[in-house]
Coordinates of C-alpha atoms and ligand atoms in Angstrom, one line a residue:
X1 CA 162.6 86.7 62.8
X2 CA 159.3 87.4 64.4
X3 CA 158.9 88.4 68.5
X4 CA 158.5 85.8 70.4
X5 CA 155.1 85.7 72.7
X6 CA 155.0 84.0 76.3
X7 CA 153.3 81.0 76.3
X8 CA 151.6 82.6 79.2
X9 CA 150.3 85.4 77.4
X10 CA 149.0 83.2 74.9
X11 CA 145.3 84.7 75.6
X12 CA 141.9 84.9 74.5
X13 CA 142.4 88.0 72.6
X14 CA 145.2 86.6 70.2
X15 CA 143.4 83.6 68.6
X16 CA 143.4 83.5 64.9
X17 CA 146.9 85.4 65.1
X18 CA 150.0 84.2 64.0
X19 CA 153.0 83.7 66.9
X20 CA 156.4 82.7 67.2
X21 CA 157.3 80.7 70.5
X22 CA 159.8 78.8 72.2
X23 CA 159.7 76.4 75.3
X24 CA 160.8 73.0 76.1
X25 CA 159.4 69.5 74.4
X26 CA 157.2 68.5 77.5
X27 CA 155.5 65.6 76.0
X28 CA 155.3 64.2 72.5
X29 CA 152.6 62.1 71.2
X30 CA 151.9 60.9 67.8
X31 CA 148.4 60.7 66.7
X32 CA 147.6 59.3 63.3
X33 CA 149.1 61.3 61.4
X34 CA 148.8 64.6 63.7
X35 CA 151.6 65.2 66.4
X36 CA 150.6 66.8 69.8
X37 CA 153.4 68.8 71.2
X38 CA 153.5 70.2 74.9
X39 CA 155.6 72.9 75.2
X40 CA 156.1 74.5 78.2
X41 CA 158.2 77.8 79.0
X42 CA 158.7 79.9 82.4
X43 CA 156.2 77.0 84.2
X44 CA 153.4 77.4 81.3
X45 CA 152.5 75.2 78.6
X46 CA 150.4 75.4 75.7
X47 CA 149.4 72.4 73.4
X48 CA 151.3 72.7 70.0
X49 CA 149.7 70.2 67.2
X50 CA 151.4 69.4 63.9
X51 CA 150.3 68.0 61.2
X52 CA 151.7 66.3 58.7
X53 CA 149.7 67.5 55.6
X54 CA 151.0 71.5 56.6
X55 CA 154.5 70.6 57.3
X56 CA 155.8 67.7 55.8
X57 CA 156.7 63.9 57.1
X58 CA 160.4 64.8 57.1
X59 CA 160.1 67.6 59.5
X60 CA 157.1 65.1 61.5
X61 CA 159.8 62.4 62.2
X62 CA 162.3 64.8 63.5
X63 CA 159.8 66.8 65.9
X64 CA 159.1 63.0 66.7
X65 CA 162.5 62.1 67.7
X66 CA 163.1 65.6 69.9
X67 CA 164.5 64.4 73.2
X68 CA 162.3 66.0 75.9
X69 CA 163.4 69.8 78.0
X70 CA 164.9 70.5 74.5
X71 CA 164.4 74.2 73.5
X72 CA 162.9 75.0 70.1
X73 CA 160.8 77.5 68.3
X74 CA 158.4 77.2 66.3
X75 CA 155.6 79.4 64.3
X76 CA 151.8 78.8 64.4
X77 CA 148.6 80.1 64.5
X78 CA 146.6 80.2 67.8
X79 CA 143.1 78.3 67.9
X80 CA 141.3 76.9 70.6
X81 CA 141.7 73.3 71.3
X82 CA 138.9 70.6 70.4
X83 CA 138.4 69.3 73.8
X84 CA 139.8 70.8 77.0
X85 CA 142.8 70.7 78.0
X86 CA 144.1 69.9 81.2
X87 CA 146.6 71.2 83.9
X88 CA 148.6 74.6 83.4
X89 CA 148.3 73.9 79.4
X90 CA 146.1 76.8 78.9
X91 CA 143.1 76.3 76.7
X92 CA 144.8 77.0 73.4
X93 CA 146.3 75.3 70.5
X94 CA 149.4 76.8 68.5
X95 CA 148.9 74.8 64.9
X96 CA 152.4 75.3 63.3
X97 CA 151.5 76.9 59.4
X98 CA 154.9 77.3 58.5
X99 CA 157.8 75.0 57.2
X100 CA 158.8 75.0 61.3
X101 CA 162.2 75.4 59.5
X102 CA 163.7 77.4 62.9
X103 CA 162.3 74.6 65.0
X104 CA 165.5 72.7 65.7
X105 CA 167.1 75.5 67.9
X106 CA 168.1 73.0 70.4
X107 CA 170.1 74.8 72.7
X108 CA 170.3 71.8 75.5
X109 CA 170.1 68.2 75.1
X110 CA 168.5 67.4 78.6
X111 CA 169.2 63.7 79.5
X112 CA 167.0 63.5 83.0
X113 CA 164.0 65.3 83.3
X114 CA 161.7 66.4 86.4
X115 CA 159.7 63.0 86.1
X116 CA 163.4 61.0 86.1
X117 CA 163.9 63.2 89.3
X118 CA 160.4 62.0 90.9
X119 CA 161.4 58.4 90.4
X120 CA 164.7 58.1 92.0
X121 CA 163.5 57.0 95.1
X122 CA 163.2 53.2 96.6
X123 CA 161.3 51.2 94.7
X124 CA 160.3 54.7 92.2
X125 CA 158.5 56.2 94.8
X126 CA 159.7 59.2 96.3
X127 CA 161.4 58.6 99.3
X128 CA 161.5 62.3 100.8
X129 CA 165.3 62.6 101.7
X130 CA 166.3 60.9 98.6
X131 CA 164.2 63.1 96.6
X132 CA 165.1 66.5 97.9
X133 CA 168.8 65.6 97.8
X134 CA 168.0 63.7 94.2
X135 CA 166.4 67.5 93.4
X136 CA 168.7 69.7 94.9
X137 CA 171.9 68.0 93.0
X138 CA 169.8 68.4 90.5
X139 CA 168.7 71.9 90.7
X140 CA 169.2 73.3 87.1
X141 CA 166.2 70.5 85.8
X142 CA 164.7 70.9 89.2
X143 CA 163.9 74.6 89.1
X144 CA 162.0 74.3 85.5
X145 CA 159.0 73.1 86.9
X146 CA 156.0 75.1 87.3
X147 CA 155.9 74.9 90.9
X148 CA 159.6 76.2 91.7
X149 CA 159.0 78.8 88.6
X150 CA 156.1 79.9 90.9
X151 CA 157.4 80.1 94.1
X152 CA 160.8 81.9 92.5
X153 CA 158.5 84.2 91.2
X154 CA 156.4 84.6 94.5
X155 CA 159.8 85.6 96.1
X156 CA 160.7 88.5 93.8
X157 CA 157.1 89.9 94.0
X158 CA 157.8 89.8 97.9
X159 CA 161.5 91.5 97.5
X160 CA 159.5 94.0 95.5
X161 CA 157.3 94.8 97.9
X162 CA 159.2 95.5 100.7
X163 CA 161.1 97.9 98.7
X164 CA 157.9 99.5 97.5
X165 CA 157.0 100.0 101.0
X166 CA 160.3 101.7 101.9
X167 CA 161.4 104.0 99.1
X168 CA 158.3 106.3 99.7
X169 CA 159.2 106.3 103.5
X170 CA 162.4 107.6 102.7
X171 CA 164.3 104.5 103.9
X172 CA 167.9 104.8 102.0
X173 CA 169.0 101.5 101.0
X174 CA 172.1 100.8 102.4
X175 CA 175.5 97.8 100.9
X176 CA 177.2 96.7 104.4
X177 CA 180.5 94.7 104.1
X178 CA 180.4 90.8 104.4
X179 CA 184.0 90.5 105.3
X180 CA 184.1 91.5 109.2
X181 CA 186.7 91.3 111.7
X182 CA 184.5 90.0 114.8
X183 CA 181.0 88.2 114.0
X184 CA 177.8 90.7 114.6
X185 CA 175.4 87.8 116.5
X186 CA 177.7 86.2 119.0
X187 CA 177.1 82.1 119.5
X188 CA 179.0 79.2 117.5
X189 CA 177.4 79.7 113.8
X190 CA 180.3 82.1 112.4
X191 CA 182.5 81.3 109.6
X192 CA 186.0 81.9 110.1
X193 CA 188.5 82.7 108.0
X194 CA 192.2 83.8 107.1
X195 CA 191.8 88.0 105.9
X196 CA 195.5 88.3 104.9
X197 CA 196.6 86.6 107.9
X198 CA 193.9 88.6 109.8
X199 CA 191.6 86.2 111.7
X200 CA 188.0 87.1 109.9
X201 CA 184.3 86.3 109.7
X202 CA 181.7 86.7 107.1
X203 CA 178.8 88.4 108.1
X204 CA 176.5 87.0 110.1
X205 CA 173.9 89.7 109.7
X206 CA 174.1 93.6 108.8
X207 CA 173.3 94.5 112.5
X208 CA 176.3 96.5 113.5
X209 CA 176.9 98.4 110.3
X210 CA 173.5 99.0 110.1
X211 CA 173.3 100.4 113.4
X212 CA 176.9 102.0 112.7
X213 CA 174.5 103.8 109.2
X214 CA 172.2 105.5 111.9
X215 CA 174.9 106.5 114.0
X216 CA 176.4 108.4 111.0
X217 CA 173.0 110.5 110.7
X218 CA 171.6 108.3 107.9
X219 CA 168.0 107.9 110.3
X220 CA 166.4 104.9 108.7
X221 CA 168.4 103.0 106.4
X222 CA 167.6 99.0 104.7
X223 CA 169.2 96.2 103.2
X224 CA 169.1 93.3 101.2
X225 CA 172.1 90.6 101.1
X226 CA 173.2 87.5 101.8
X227 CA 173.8 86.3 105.7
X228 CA 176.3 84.1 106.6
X229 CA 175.4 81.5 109.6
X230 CA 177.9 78.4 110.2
X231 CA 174.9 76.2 111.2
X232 CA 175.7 72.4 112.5
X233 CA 171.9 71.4 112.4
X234 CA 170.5 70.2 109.4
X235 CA 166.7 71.3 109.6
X236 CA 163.8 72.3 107.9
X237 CA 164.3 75.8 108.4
X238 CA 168.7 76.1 108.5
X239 CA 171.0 77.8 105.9
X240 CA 174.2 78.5 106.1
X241 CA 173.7 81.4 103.5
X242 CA 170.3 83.3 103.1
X243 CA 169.2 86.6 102.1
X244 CA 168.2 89.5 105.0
X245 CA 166.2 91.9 104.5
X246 CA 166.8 94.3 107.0
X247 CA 165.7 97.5 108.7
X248 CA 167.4 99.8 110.9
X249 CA 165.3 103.3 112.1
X250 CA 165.6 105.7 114.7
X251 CA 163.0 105.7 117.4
X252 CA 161.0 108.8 117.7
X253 CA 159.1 107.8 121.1
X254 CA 158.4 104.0 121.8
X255 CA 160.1 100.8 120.5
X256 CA 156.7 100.3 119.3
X257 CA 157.2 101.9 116.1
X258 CA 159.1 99.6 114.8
X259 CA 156.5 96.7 115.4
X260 CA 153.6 99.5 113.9
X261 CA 156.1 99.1 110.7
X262 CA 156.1 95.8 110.6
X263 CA 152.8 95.9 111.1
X264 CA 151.8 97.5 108.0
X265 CA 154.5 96.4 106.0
X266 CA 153.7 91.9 105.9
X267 CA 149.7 92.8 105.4
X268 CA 150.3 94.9 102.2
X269 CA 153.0 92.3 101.3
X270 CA 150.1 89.4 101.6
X271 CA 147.6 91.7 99.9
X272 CA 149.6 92.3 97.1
X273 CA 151.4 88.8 96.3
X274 CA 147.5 87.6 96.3
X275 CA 146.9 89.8 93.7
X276 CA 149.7 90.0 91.7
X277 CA 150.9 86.4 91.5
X278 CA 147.4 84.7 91.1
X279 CA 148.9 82.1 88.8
X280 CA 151.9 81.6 90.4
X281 CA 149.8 80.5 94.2
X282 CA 148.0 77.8 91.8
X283 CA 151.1 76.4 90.5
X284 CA 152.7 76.0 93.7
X285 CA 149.4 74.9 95.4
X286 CA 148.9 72.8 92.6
X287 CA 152.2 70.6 93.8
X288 CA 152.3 71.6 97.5
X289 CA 148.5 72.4 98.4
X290 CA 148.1 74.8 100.7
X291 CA 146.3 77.5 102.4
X292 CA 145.8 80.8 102.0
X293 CA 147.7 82.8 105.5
X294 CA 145.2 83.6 107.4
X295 CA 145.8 87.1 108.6
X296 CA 144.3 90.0 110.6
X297 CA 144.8 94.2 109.1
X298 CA 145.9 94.9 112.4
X299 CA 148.4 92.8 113.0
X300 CA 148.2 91.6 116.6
X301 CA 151.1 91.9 118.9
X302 CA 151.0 89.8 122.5
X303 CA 153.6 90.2 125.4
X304 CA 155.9 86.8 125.6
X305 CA 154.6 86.8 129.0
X306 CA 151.0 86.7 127.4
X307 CA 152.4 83.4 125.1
X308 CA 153.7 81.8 127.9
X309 CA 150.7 82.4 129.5
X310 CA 148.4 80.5 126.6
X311 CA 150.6 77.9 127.1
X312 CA 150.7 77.0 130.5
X313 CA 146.9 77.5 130.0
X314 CA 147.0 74.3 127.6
X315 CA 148.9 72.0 129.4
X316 CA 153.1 73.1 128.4
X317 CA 156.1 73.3 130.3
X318 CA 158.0 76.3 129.5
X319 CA 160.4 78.7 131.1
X320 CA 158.9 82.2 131.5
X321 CA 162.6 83.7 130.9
X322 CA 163.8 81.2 128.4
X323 CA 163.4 80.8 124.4
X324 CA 160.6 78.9 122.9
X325 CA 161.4 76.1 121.1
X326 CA 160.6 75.2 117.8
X327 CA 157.7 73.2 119.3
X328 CA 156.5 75.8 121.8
X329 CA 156.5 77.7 118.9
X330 CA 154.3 76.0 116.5
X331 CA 151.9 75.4 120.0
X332 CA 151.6 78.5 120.3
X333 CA 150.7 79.4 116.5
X334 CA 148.0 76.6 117.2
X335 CA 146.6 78.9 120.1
X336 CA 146.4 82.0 118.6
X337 CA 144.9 80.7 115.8
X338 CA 142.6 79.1 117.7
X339 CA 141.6 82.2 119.6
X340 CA 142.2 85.4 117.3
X341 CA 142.1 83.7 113.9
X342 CA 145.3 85.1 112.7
X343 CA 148.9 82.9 111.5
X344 CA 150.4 86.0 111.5
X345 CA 151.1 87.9 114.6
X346 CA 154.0 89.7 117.0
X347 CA 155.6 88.3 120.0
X348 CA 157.4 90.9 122.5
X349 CA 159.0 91.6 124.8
X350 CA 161.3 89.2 125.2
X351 CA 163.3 88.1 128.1
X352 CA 166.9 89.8 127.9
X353 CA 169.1 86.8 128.4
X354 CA 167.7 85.2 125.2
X355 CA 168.2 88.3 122.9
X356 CA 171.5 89.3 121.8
X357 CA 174.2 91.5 123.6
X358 CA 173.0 94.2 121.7
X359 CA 169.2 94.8 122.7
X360 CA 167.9 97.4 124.8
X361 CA 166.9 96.0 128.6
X362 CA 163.5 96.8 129.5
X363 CA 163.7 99.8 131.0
X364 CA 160.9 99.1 133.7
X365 CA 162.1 95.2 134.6
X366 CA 165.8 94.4 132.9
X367 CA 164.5 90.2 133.4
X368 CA 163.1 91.2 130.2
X369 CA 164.2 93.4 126.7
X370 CA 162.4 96.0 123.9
X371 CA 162.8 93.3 121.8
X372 CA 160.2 91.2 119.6
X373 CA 159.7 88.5 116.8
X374 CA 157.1 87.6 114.2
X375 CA 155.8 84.5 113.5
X376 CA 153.7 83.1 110.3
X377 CA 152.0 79.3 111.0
X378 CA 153.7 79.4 114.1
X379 CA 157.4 79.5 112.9
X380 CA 159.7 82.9 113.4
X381 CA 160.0 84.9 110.2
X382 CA 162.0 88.2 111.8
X383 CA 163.5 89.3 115.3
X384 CA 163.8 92.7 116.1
X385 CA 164.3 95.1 118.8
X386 CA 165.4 98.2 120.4
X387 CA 169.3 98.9 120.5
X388 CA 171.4 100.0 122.8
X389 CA 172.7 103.2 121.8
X390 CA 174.4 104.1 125.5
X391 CA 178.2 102.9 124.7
X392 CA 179.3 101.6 128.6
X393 CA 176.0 100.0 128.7
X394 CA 176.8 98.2 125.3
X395 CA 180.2 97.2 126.4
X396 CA 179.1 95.6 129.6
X397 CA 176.5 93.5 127.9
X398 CA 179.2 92.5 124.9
X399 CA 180.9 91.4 128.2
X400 CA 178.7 89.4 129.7
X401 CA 177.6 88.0 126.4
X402 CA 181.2 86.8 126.3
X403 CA 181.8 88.6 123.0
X404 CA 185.2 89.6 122.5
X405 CA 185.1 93.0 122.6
X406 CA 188.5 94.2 120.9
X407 CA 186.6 92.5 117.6
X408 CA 183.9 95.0 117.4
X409 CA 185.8 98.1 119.3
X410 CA 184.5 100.7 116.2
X411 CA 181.6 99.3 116.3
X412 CA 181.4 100.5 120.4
X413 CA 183.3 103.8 119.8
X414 CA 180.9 104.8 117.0
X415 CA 178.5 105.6 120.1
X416 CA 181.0 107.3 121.7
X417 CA 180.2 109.8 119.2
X418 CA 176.6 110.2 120.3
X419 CA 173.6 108.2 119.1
X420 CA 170.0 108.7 118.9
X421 CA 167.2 105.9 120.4
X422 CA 167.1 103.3 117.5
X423 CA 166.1 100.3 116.6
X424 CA 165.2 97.9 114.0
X425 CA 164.8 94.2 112.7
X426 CA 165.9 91.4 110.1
X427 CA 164.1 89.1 108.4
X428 CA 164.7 85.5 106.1
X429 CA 163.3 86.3 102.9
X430 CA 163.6 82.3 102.1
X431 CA 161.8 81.8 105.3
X432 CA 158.9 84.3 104.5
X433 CA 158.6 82.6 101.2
X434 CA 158.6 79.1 103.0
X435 CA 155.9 80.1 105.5
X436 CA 153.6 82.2 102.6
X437 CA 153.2 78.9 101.1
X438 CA 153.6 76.1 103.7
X439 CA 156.3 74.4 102.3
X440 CA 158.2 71.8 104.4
X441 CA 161.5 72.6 103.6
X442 CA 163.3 75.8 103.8
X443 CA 165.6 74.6 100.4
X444 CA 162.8 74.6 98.1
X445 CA 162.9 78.6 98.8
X446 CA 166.7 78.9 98.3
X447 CA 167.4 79.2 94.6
X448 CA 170.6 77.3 95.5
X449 CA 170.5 76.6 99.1
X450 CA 173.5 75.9 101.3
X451 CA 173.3 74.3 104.3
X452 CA 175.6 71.9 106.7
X453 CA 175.8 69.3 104.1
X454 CA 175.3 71.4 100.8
X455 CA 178.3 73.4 98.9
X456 CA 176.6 72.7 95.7
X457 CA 175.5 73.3 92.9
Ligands
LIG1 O1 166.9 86.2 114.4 P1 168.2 86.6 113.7 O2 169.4 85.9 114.0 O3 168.3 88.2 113.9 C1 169.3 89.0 113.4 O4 170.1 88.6 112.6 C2 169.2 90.4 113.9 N1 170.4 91.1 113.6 C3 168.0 91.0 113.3 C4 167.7 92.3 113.9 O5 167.7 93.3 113.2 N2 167.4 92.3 115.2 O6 167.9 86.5 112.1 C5 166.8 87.3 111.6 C6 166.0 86.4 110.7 C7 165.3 85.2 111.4 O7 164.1 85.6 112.0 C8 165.0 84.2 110.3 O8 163.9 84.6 109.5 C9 166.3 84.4 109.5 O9 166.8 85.7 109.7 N3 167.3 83.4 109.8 C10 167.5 82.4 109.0 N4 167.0 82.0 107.8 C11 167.5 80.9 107.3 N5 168.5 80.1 107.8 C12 169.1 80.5 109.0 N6 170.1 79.8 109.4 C13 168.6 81.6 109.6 N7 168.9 82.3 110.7 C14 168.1 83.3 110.8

């Protein structure tokens, strides 16, 4: 048969041309004797319209009694439409010329749609718990519409990028092992399980193999996988499986190259998702409106003790050598957009005993670490920091970080070998995606998220 064209590449240039296309039944409506067909494919849809003088009533009544998300194909000739059309349907008609004889390739007989979806709440309206869960169990029918098409979309152009950014640099992309004998973070959230009668843990982050990379001379090494976390909390922003992207360099001079990377890196990232995915931000805005991240080319970097500063300025309570809390957070996002009109910025400099065993003290006041995190609309994309590359000194902190240390002994002994400065960071490529568009809820960013209540779909 004939290629099949895109309904989004359904363009100017190609009307009066003959196309074959497929998509989903949308809408049906009967007209007369003309039926208008919206077929949508990929989160686009273009207006088909049939007529029964050119094909026939016999092949009218079945088109007529199509269920809707089924998947057919059909031949036409692209025109513009009479009056404008609305939405995402893009301002062309496909008139089927032919018999439509291939049109009944109906793959999938779809019983609920994304509308049945939206009225499953109280009452049919949404009730935002039900719906999410109602959409979530739902996911397959869930993801075909043009927002979560969009925002799937969004997320490879962002994977993409960060790779673009690091193959030049000559930043060898690294596969660490999931299965692990001790857990990488420390604190509660590990899963635990039976390794042929070996206690185990799955990976709670690619931290100490990463690290383990530069110690084997491999000087600045990435990766991309998924991350295990056993969280209890069910939030907005908690999964107990998401993917890291994560970076792991040695440090020529300062800590501060690291940040000067990730400085670069989430501006070009911005730039280019604004120009390559221009339809993709209107479908998701188009659902979830939002707007645009405001961001600065030099990415601005304040101590913690500056933060804690601007808050005590405006009237919080926080601890100077404590962790901000999700709502200390957000404040704080407030303030600096307030002041340096930027929702994307650094925070460093941490205080030690909120970082894990791993960071590098401050070498000038050990209350505080060469650590930092990044934050877009006021909620933490990416921590990152300085390592310890000194082996006692690593051991004493696993200690007092009450890490059991036989669990991660190679991990110790491969500084024993020597070790240059390093250092690097990891971020939540759902939460990036999350943030870039303001969306609510971490899960509409998770293909098919897991959380503390979620094994599936
Ligand atoms: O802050 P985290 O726990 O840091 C690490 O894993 C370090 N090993 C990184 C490093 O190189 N220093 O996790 C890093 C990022 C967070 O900033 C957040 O974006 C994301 O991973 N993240 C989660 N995303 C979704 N669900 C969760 N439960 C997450 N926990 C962390």
């Amino acid at each position: 048969g004939k290629e099949l064209t895109d309904v989004s590449n359904l363009v100017e240039e190609i009307v009066g041309s003959e196309v074959s296309i497929r998509g989903r039944v949308h809408k049906n409506r009967l007209v007369g004797t003309k039926l208008f067909v919206i077929l949508r494919e990929s989160g686009f849809t273009v207006q088909c319209v049939v007529e029964e003088t050119r094909v026939g009533a016999n092949m009218i009544k079945f088109v007529k009694q199509l269920s809707r998300e089924s998947v057919v194909e059909l031949i036409g000739v692209v025109s513009h439409p009479k009056k404008p059309l609305t939405g995402t349907t893009q301002q062309k008609n496909v008139l089927p010329r032919r018999s439509l004889l291939n049109l009944p390739l109906v793959v999938e007989d779809a019983a609920r749609s994304e509308s049945d979806i939206e009225k499953s709440g109280k009452d049919g309206k949404p009730a935002a718990r039900v719906l999410q869960d109602t959409r979530l169990n739902n996911r397959v029918l869930d993801i075909r519409t043009p927002a979560n098409q969009a925002i799937f979309r969004i997320q490879c152009q962002v994977q993409i990028d960060i790779m673009i950014c690091h193959y030049p640099n000559r930043v060898l992309e690294i596969h660490t092992p999931k299965l692990m004998a001790g857990s990488s973070e420390g604190g509660s959230a590990v899963f635990r399980l039976d390794y042929k009668g070996q206690p185990a843990c799955l990976a709670q982050s690619p931290q100490l193999h990463k690290q383990m990379a530069i110690c084997g001379d491999m000087r600045r090494v990435f990766e991309v996988g998924p991350v295990f976390r056993a969280e209890d909390s069910f939030t907005h922003r908690h999964l107990c499986e998401f993917v890291g992207l994560d970076v792991e360099m040695e440090i020529r001079m300062h800590y501060s190259e690291i940040m000067d990377l990730v400085g670069e890196l989430f501006p070009f990232i911005f730039t280019k998702i604004e120009e390559r995915c221009p339809k993709e931000l209107e479908s998701v805005k188009k659902q979830y409106p939002f707007q645009s991240l405001k961001f600065l080319p030099q990415t601005l970097r304040l101590t913690f003790a500056e933060g804690i500063q601007m808050l005590k300025e405006a009237g919080e309570e926080v601890d100077p050598l404590g962790d901000l809390n999700t709502e200390s957070e957000r404040k704080l996002g407030q303030l600096v957009l307030e002041k340096y009109k930027t929702e994307f910025y650094m925070l460093h400099r941490y205080p030690l005993a909120v970082r894990p065993f791993y960071t590098m003290p401050y070498e000038n006041d050990s209350n505080y670490s060469n650590s930092f995190d990044v934050f877009i609309r006021g909620e933490e994309i990416m921590s990152g920091a300085q390592r310890i590359h000194d082996p006692e000194l690593l051991e004493k902190r696993a200690r007092e970080c009450c890490i059991d240390v036989k669990t991660i002994s190679t991990y110790i002994d491969a500084f024993r070998y020597g070790a240059p400065p390093h250092g690097g960071f990891g971020v939540g490529l759902e939460r990036v995606v999350m943030l870039l568009c303001a969306l609510n809820n971490i899960r509409k960013t998770s293909l098919f998220p897991r959380d503390s209540q979620r094994l599936t779909p």
